[in-house]
CSV table of C-alpha atoms and ligand atoms in Angstrom, one decimal:
chain,number,residue,atom,x,y,z
A,18,MET,CA,0.0,-2.7,-43.5
A,19,ASN,CA,0.4,0.2,-41.0
A,20,THR,CA,-2.6,2.3,-41.9
A,21,ARG,CA,-1.7,4.9,-39.3
A,22,SER,CA,0.9,6.3,-41.7
A,23,LEU,CA,-1.8,6.8,-44.3
A,24,GLY,CA,-4.0,10.0,-44.7
A,25,PHE,CA,-7.7,10.0,-43.8
A,26,VAL,CA,-8.9,9.6,-47.4
A,27,GLU,CA,-6.6,6.6,-48.0
A,28,ARG,CA,-7.7,4.9,-44.7
A,29,LEU,CA,-11.3,5.5,-45.7
A,30,ARG,CA,-10.7,4.0,-49.1
A,31,ILE,CA,-9.2,0.9,-47.5
A,32,ALA,CA,-12.0,0.6,-45.1
A,33,VAL,CA,-14.6,0.8,-47.9
A,34,LEU,CA,-12.6,-1.7,-49.9
A,35,LEU,CA,-12.6,-4.1,-47.0
A,36,MET,CA,-16.3,-3.7,-46.4
A,37,GLY,CA,-17.1,-3.4,-50.0
A,38,VAL,CA,-17.5,-7.0,-51.3
A,39,GLY,CA,-20.9,-7.0,-53.0
A,40,ILE,CA,-21.5,-3.3,-52.6
A,41,GLY,CA,-20.6,-2.6,-56.2
A,42,ALA,CA,-18.7,0.3,-57.5
A,43,ILE,CA,-18.2,2.6,-54.6
A,44,GLN,CA,-16.3,5.8,-55.4
A,45,VAL,CA,-14.3,7.3,-52.5
A,46,PRO,CA,-13.7,10.9,-53.2
A,47,SER,CA,-10.2,12.3,-52.8
A,48,LEU,CA,-8.8,15.7,-53.3
A,49,ALA,CA,-8.0,16.7,-56.9
A,50,GLN,CA,-8.7,13.2,-58.1
A,51,LYS,CA,-8.7,12.6,-61.8
A,52,PRO,CA,-12.4,12.2,-62.6
A,53,THR,CA,-13.8,9.0,-63.9
A,54,ALA,CA,-14.5,9.3,-67.6
A,55,TYR,CA,-17.8,11.1,-68.4
A,56,ALA,CA,-20.1,9.6,-70.9
A,57,SER,CA,-22.9,12.2,-70.7
A,58,PHE,CA,-23.8,15.8,-70.1
A,59,LYS,CA,-25.4,16.6,-66.7
A,60,PRO,CA,-26.7,20.2,-67.0
A,61,GLY,CA,-26.0,22.3,-63.9
A,62,ALA,CA,-23.9,19.6,-62.2
A,63,VAL,CA,-20.3,20.1,-61.1
A,64,TRP,CA,-18.1,19.3,-64.1
A,65,LEU,CA,-14.4,18.4,-63.5
A,66,ALA,CA,-11.6,18.7,-66.0
A,67,ASP,CA,-8.7,16.2,-66.2
A,68,ASP,CA,-6.9,18.1,-63.4
A,69,GLY,CA,-9.8,17.2,-61.0
A,70,LEU,CA,-10.9,20.8,-60.7
A,71,PRO,CA,-14.2,22.3,-61.8
A,72,ILE,CA,-14.1,23.6,-65.4
A,73,ASP,CA,-13.7,27.4,-65.2
A,74,CYS,CA,-14.7,28.5,-68.8
A,75,HIS,CA,-17.7,30.7,-68.8
A,76,GLY,CA,-19.6,32.8,-71.5
A,77,GLY,CA,-17.6,31.3,-74.3
A,78,ASN,CA,-17.8,28.9,-77.3
A,79,ILE,CA,-16.6,25.6,-78.7
A,80,ILE,CA,-14.9,25.0,-82.0
A,81,TYR,CA,-13.9,21.7,-83.6
A,82,ILE,CA,-10.6,21.5,-85.5
A,83,ASP,CA,-11.0,18.6,-88.0
A,84,SER,CA,-7.2,18.2,-88.7
A,85,LEU,CA,-6.6,17.7,-84.9
A,86,LYS,CA,-9.8,15.8,-84.3
A,87,THR,CA,-10.2,17.9,-81.2
A,88,PHE,CA,-12.8,20.2,-79.7
A,89,TYR,CA,-11.6,23.4,-78.0
A,90,TRP,CA,-13.7,25.2,-75.5
A,91,TYR,CA,-12.9,28.8,-74.7
A,92,GLY,CA,-14.5,31.0,-72.1
A,93,GLU,CA,-13.9,33.4,-69.2
A,94,HIS,CA,-11.5,32.2,-66.6
A,95,ARG,CA,-13.1,33.8,-63.6
A,96,GLY,CA,-10.5,32.5,-61.1
A,97,GLU,CA,-7.0,33.8,-61.0
A,98,PRO,CA,-5.4,34.7,-63.4
A,99,ARG,CA,-8.4,36.3,-65.0
A,100,GLY,CA,-8.7,36.1,-68.8
A,101,ALA,CA,-9.6,33.4,-71.4
A,102,ALA,CA,-9.4,29.7,-70.5
A,103,CYS,CA,-9.1,26.9,-73.0
A,104,TYR,CA,-10.0,23.3,-72.5
A,105,SER,CA,-9.7,20.5,-75.1
A,106,SER,CA,-11.6,17.3,-75.7
A,107,LYS,CA,-12.1,14.4,-78.1
A,108,ASP,CA,-15.7,13.7,-77.1
A,109,LEU,CA,-17.3,16.9,-75.6
A,110,TYR,CA,-17.7,15.2,-72.2
A,111,ASN,CA,-14.1,14.9,-71.0
A,112,TRP,CA,-12.0,18.1,-71.0
A,113,LYS,CA,-8.3,18.7,-70.5
A,114,ASN,CA,-7.3,22.0,-69.0
A,115,GLU,CA,-5.1,23.8,-71.5
A,116,GLY,CA,-4.6,26.8,-69.2
A,117,VAL,CA,-5.3,30.5,-69.4
A,118,VAL,CA,-4.6,31.4,-73.1
A,119,LEU,CA,-5.0,35.1,-72.7
A,120,LYS,CA,-4.4,36.9,-69.4
A,121,LYS,CA,-6.6,40.0,-69.1
A,122,GLY,CA,-3.9,42.0,-67.3
A,123,ALA,CA,-4.9,45.6,-67.1
A,124,ILE,CA,-8.2,45.1,-68.9
A,125,ASP,CA,-10.9,45.9,-66.3
A,126,VAL,CA,-13.7,43.7,-67.8
A,127,PHE,CA,-12.9,40.8,-70.1
A,128,GLU,CA,-16.0,38.8,-70.9
A,129,ARG,CA,-17.6,36.3,-73.4
A,130,PRO,CA,-14.6,35.4,-75.5
A,131,LYS,CA,-15.5,33.6,-78.8
A,132,VAL,CA,-12.9,32.0,-81.1
A,133,ILE,CA,-13.0,31.1,-84.8
A,134,TYR,CA,-10.4,29.3,-86.8
A,135,ASP,CA,-9.1,31.1,-90.0
A,136,ALA,CA,-8.3,28.1,-92.1
A,137,THR,CA,-6.7,30.2,-94.8
A,138,ARG,CA,-4.2,31.9,-92.5
A,139,HIS,CA,-4.0,28.9,-90.1
A,140,ARG,CA,-4.8,31.3,-87.3
A,141,TYR,CA,-7.2,31.4,-84.3
A,142,VAL,CA,-9.1,34.6,-83.8
A,143,MET,CA,-10.7,35.5,-80.5
A,144,TRP,CA,-13.3,38.3,-80.1
A,145,PHE,CA,-14.3,39.4,-76.7
A,146,HIS,CA,-16.2,42.0,-74.7
A,147,TYR,CA,-13.7,44.7,-73.6
A,148,ASP,CA,-14.9,47.1,-70.9
A,149,GLY,CA,-14.3,49.3,-67.9
A,150,ASN,CA,-15.5,48.7,-64.4
A,151,ARG,CA,-18.8,50.4,-65.0
A,152,TYR,CA,-19.5,48.7,-68.4
A,153,THR,CA,-19.5,52.2,-70.0
A,154,VAL,CA,-16.5,51.6,-72.3
A,155,ALA,CA,-18.5,48.9,-74.2
A,156,GLU,CA,-16.1,47.8,-76.8
A,157,LEU,CA,-15.1,44.7,-78.9
A,158,GLY,CA,-11.6,43.4,-78.6
A,159,VAL,CA,-9.8,41.0,-80.9
A,160,ALA,CA,-6.8,38.7,-80.2
A,161,ILE,CA,-4.9,36.1,-82.3
A,162,SER,CA,-2.9,33.0,-81.9
A,163,ASP,CA,-1.2,30.6,-84.2
A,164,LYS,CA,-2.1,27.7,-82.0
A,165,PRO,CA,-5.5,26.7,-80.5
A,166,THR,CA,-4.0,26.7,-77.0
A,167,GLY,CA,-2.5,30.2,-77.3
A,168,PRO,CA,-1.1,32.4,-76.2
A,169,PHE,CA,-3.5,34.9,-77.8
A,170,VAL,CA,-2.2,38.4,-78.3
A,171,VAL,CA,-4.6,41.4,-78.2
A,172,GLN,CA,-4.6,43.3,-81.5
A,173,HIS,CA,-7.0,46.2,-80.9
A,174,HIS,CA,-10.3,47.1,-79.3
A,175,SER,CA,-12.9,49.7,-80.2
A,176,ARG,CA,-16.7,50.2,-80.6
A,177,PRO,CA,-17.9,48.7,-83.9
A,178,ASN,CA,-18.9,51.6,-86.1
A,179,GLY,CA,-19.2,53.7,-83.0
A,180,HIS,CA,-21.9,51.6,-81.3
A,181,GLU,CA,-21.8,50.3,-77.8
A,182,SER,CA,-20.9,46.6,-77.6
A,183,ARG,CA,-21.3,44.2,-74.7
A,184,ASP,CA,-22.4,40.6,-74.8
A,185,ILE,CA,-21.4,39.0,-78.1
A,186,GLY,CA,-22.2,36.0,-80.3
A,187,LEU,CA,-20.0,34.9,-83.1
A,188,PHE,CA,-21.3,33.0,-86.1
A,189,MET,CA,-19.4,31.7,-89.1
A,190,ASP,CA,-21.7,30.9,-92.0
A,191,PRO,CA,-20.6,27.4,-93.1
A,192,GLU,CA,-21.6,28.0,-96.7
A,193,THR,CA,-19.8,31.3,-97.2
A,194,GLN,CA,-17.1,31.2,-94.5
A,195,LYS,CA,-18.1,34.8,-93.7
A,196,ALA,CA,-18.2,35.6,-90.0
A,197,TYR,CA,-20.6,37.9,-88.1
A,198,ILE,CA,-20.8,39.2,-84.6
A,199,GLY,CA,-24.2,39.8,-82.9
A,200,TYR,CA,-23.6,42.3,-80.2
A,201,ALA,CA,-25.8,43.7,-77.4
A,202,ALA,CA,-25.5,47.3,-78.3
A,203,ASP,CA,-26.7,50.8,-77.7
A,204,HIS,CA,-28.5,52.4,-74.7
A,205,VAL,CA,-27.1,49.7,-72.4
A,206,ASN,CA,-28.2,46.7,-74.5
A,207,ARG,CA,-31.6,47.9,-75.5
A,208,THR,CA,-31.0,46.3,-78.9
A,209,ILE,CA,-28.8,43.8,-80.7
A,210,ARG,CA,-26.8,44.7,-83.8
A,211,MET,CA,-25.3,42.4,-86.3
A,212,VAL,CA,-21.9,43.2,-87.9
A,213,GLU,CA,-20.1,41.4,-90.6
A,214,LEU,CA,-16.3,40.8,-90.1
A,215,SER,CA,-13.6,41.4,-92.7
A,216,GLY,CA,-12.3,38.5,-94.7
A,217,ASP,CA,-9.4,38.0,-92.3
A,218,TYR,CA,-11.8,38.1,-89.3
A,219,LEU,CA,-9.7,40.8,-87.6
A,220,SER,CA,-11.9,43.8,-88.0
A,221,THR,CA,-15.6,44.8,-88.3
A,222,THR,CA,-17.0,46.1,-91.6
A,223,ALA,CA,-19.6,48.8,-92.3
A,224,GLN,CA,-22.2,46.0,-92.8
A,225,ASP,CA,-23.7,46.7,-89.4
A,226,THR,CA,-27.5,46.7,-88.7
A,227,ASP,CA,-29.8,47.1,-85.7
A,228,ILE,CA,-31.7,43.8,-85.9
A,229,GLU,CA,-34.2,45.0,-83.3
A,230,ALA,CA,-33.8,41.9,-81.1
A,231,HIS,CA,-33.4,42.0,-77.3
A,232,CYS,CA,-31.2,41.9,-75.4
A,233,GLU,CA,-28.1,39.8,-74.5
A,234,GLY,CA,-26.3,36.5,-74.8
A,235,PRO,CA,-26.9,36.1,-78.5
A,236,GLY,CA,-26.4,32.6,-80.0
A,237,ILE,CA,-27.0,31.8,-83.7
A,238,LEU,CA,-27.7,28.7,-85.8
A,239,LYS,CA,-28.7,28.1,-89.4
A,240,GLN,CA,-30.9,25.3,-90.6
A,241,ASN,CA,-32.6,24.9,-94.0
A,242,GLY,CA,-31.7,28.5,-95.0
A,243,VAL,CA,-33.3,30.0,-91.8
A,244,TYR,CA,-31.2,31.8,-89.2
A,245,TYR,CA,-32.2,31.3,-85.6
A,246,LEU,CA,-31.1,33.9,-83.1
A,247,LEU,CA,-31.4,33.0,-79.4
A,248,THR,CA,-31.2,35.8,-76.8
A,249,SER,CA,-31.6,36.3,-73.1
A,250,GLY,CA,-33.3,39.2,-71.4
A,251,CYS,CA,-31.3,41.8,-69.7
A,252,SER,CA,-31.0,41.2,-65.9
A,253,GLY,CA,-27.3,41.0,-65.1
A,254,TRP,CA,-26.2,37.7,-63.5
A,255,THR,CA,-29.9,36.8,-62.8
A,256,PRO,CA,-31.4,34.4,-65.3
A,257,ASN,CA,-34.5,35.4,-67.2
A,258,PRO,CA,-36.8,33.9,-70.0
A,259,ALA,CA,-35.1,33.7,-73.4
A,260,THR,CA,-36.5,34.7,-76.8
A,261,TYR,CA,-35.7,33.4,-80.2
A,262,TYR,CA,-36.0,35.2,-83.6
A,263,THR,CA,-35.8,33.9,-87.1
A,264,ALA,CA,-34.7,35.5,-90.4
A,265,SER,CA,-33.9,34.5,-93.9
A,266,SER,CA,-30.9,36.8,-93.9
A,267,LEU,CA,-28.4,37.0,-91.1
A,268,MET,CA,-28.6,40.8,-91.2
A,269,GLY,CA,-32.4,40.6,-90.8
A,270,PRO,CA,-35.2,41.5,-90.6
A,271,TYR,CA,-35.8,39.2,-87.7
A,272,THR,CA,-39.2,38.0,-86.4
A,273,SER,CA,-39.7,37.3,-82.7
A,274,GLN,CA,-40.9,33.7,-82.1
A,275,GLY,CA,-41.3,33.7,-78.4
A,276,ASN,CA,-39.6,31.5,-75.7
A,277,PRO,CA,-38.1,28.2,-76.9
A,278,PHE,CA,-37.6,26.8,-73.4
A,279,ILE,CA,-40.4,24.2,-73.0
A,280,GLY,CA,-41.6,23.3,-69.5
A,281,ASP,CA,-39.4,25.9,-68.0
A,282,VAL,CA,-41.1,26.0,-64.6
A,283,GLY,CA,-38.8,28.8,-63.2
A,284,ASN,CA,-39.3,30.9,-66.4
A,285,ASN,CA,-35.6,31.5,-66.3
A,286,SER,CA,-34.2,29.4,-69.2
A,287,PHE,CA,-33.7,26.4,-66.9
A,288,ASN,CA,-31.7,28.7,-64.7
A,289,SER,CA,-29.2,29.7,-67.3
A,290,GLN,CA,-28.2,32.4,-69.7
A,291,PRO,CA,-27.3,31.6,-73.3
A,292,CYS,CA,-23.7,32.1,-74.5
A,293,TYR,CA,-23.4,30.1,-77.7
A,294,ILE,CA,-24.9,27.5,-80.0
A,295,PHE,CA,-22.4,24.9,-81.3
A,296,LYS,CA,-23.2,22.8,-84.4
A,297,ILE,CA,-21.9,19.4,-83.4
A,298,PRO,CA,-20.1,17.9,-86.3
A,299,GLY,CA,-20.9,14.3,-87.4
A,300,TYR,CA,-24.5,14.5,-86.5
A,301,LYS,CA,-27.5,15.7,-88.5
A,302,ASN,CA,-29.0,19.0,-87.3
A,303,ALA,CA,-27.3,18.6,-83.9
A,304,TYR,CA,-27.1,21.8,-82.0
A,305,LEU,CA,-25.6,22.2,-78.5
A,306,TYR,CA,-27.1,25.0,-76.3
A,307,MET,CA,-24.3,26.4,-74.2
A,308,GLY,CA,-25.6,28.3,-71.2
A,309,ASP,CA,-24.1,29.7,-68.0
A,310,ARG,CA,-25.7,29.2,-64.6
A,311,TRP,CA,-24.3,32.3,-63.0
A,312,ASN,CA,-26.0,31.8,-59.6
A,313,GLY,CA,-26.4,35.6,-59.3
A,314,GLY,CA,-22.8,36.4,-59.4
A,315,GLY,CA,-20.5,35.2,-62.3
A,316,HIS,CA,-18.3,33.2,-60.0
A,317,ALA,CA,-15.5,30.9,-61.1
A,318,ASP,CA,-17.5,27.8,-60.0
A,319,SER,CA,-20.7,28.9,-61.9
A,320,GLN,CA,-22.0,25.8,-63.6
A,321,TYR,CA,-22.9,25.1,-67.3
A,322,VAL,CA,-26.2,24.1,-68.7
A,323,PHE,CA,-25.6,22.3,-72.0
A,324,LEU,CA,-28.8,21.0,-73.7
A,325,PRO,CA,-29.8,19.8,-77.2
A,326,ILE,CA,-31.6,22.3,-79.4
A,327,THR,CA,-34.4,20.9,-81.5
A,328,ILE,CA,-35.8,22.5,-84.6
A,329,THR,CA,-39.2,20.9,-85.1
A,330,PRO,CA,-40.5,19.9,-88.5
A,331,ALA,CA,-42.6,23.1,-88.3
A,332,GLY,CA,-39.4,25.1,-87.9
A,333,LYS,CA,-39.8,26.0,-84.2
A,334,MET,CA,-36.8,26.1,-81.9
A,335,GLU,CA,-37.3,24.0,-78.7
A,336,LEU,CA,-35.2,23.3,-75.7
A,337,HIS,CA,-36.3,20.6,-73.2
A,338,TRP,CA,-34.8,19.8,-69.9
A,339,TYR,CA,-32.7,16.7,-69.4
A,340,ALA,CA,-31.0,15.9,-66.1
A,341,GLU,CA,-28.6,13.8,-68.1
A,342,TRP,CA,-28.2,13.1,-71.8
A,343,ASN,CA,-25.6,12.2,-74.5
A,344,LEU,CA,-25.0,12.5,-78.2
A,345,ASN,CA,-27.0,9.3,-78.9
A,346,LEU,CA,-30.0,11.7,-79.0
A,347,PHE,CA,-28.8,12.8,-82.4
A,348,THR,CA,-28.6,10.9,-85.7
A,349,PRO,CA,-25.1,10.3,-87.0
A,350,GLU,CA,-24.5,12.0,-90.4
A,351,LYS,CA,-23.5,8.8,-92.1
A,352,THR,CA,-26.7,7.0,-91.5
A,353,ALA,CA,-28.8,10.1,-91.8
A,354,ARG,CA,-30.1,10.0,-95.3
B,423,GAL,C1,-25.0,40.0,-67.9
B,423,GAL,C2,-24.1,39.7,-69.0
B,423,GAL,C3,-22.8,39.1,-68.5
B,423,GAL,C4,-22.1,40.1,-67.6
B,423,GAL,C5,-23.1,40.6,-66.5
B,423,GAL,C6,-22.6,41.6,-65.6
B,423,GAL,O1,-26.1,40.6,-68.3
B,423,GAL,O2,-24.7,38.7,-69.8
B,423,GAL,O3,-21.9,38.7,-69.5
B,423,GAL,O4,-21.8,41.2,-68.3
B,423,GAL,O5,-24.3,41.0,-67.1
B,423,GAL,O6,-23.6,42.1,-64.7
């Protein structure tokens, strides 16, 4: 074989193959190579999609569509074109790039998109932080699509009941199918408000309360009738210690329970900011913490910190660090009796 006609990476690959008897599975990197299948989460590590490029999907959420047996991950596409990205997966580890499903176009700031599926109308509804360059517009925007992979079309944007709105969390109560948005609100996120959405999920209602939580990145889960609200502090792209709150009603009152990150030496939520809590279907009490490692700047290649959330028998929320973990940590529903 005339190796001179081959590129550097191919020649390196052949050289390693020739040398490699007994060396075991040596991976020779190549450009935009389809990644080997992942079988675990590695919080903070570079995470490639099926196209061989780092996943660019920040500040978002994951949904599971049972009829399609598919997970969809939405988030900020911080590379070009800016807007909302969508990735799909069958196992939460390996993600297919479904492209930019909403281009932000003339919107100055488009952040923290969150999608829910309206099973009655067979429609996907995306809420997002709509803002101007100086974050003073502070509105909620909403967009819809008939398909999980878009395109999503913006319907309207406004301040919920006149209140400032920036970082948002979206929660659909599995028992009532009612949806709520927790939003970092007035006086530049000095508080979080909770607002109930209309039955078609397209507008906010007058059920809108200051839940006296601080400050940003709200994520919500419900277990044994208790609502857990996880929030970050307020320091821009720089990570800070998180706080969680509990309540027996989603609209509050909430009680501060302190920092759930255990052994967090940097006191910065394992160098991440919360963006969502995903209840993993098929496993008992399995909650996925989705956090962004913004590295001080909200760049397209910012990493993700995905970790299991534990609710202890005493009802405390805890997050522990794992350099690598997988869903075997949880108990499958079928055997969980
Ligand atoms: C963070 C917020 C991000 C982004 C950033 C801008 O506090 O969580 O979503 O808005 O500020 O500085």
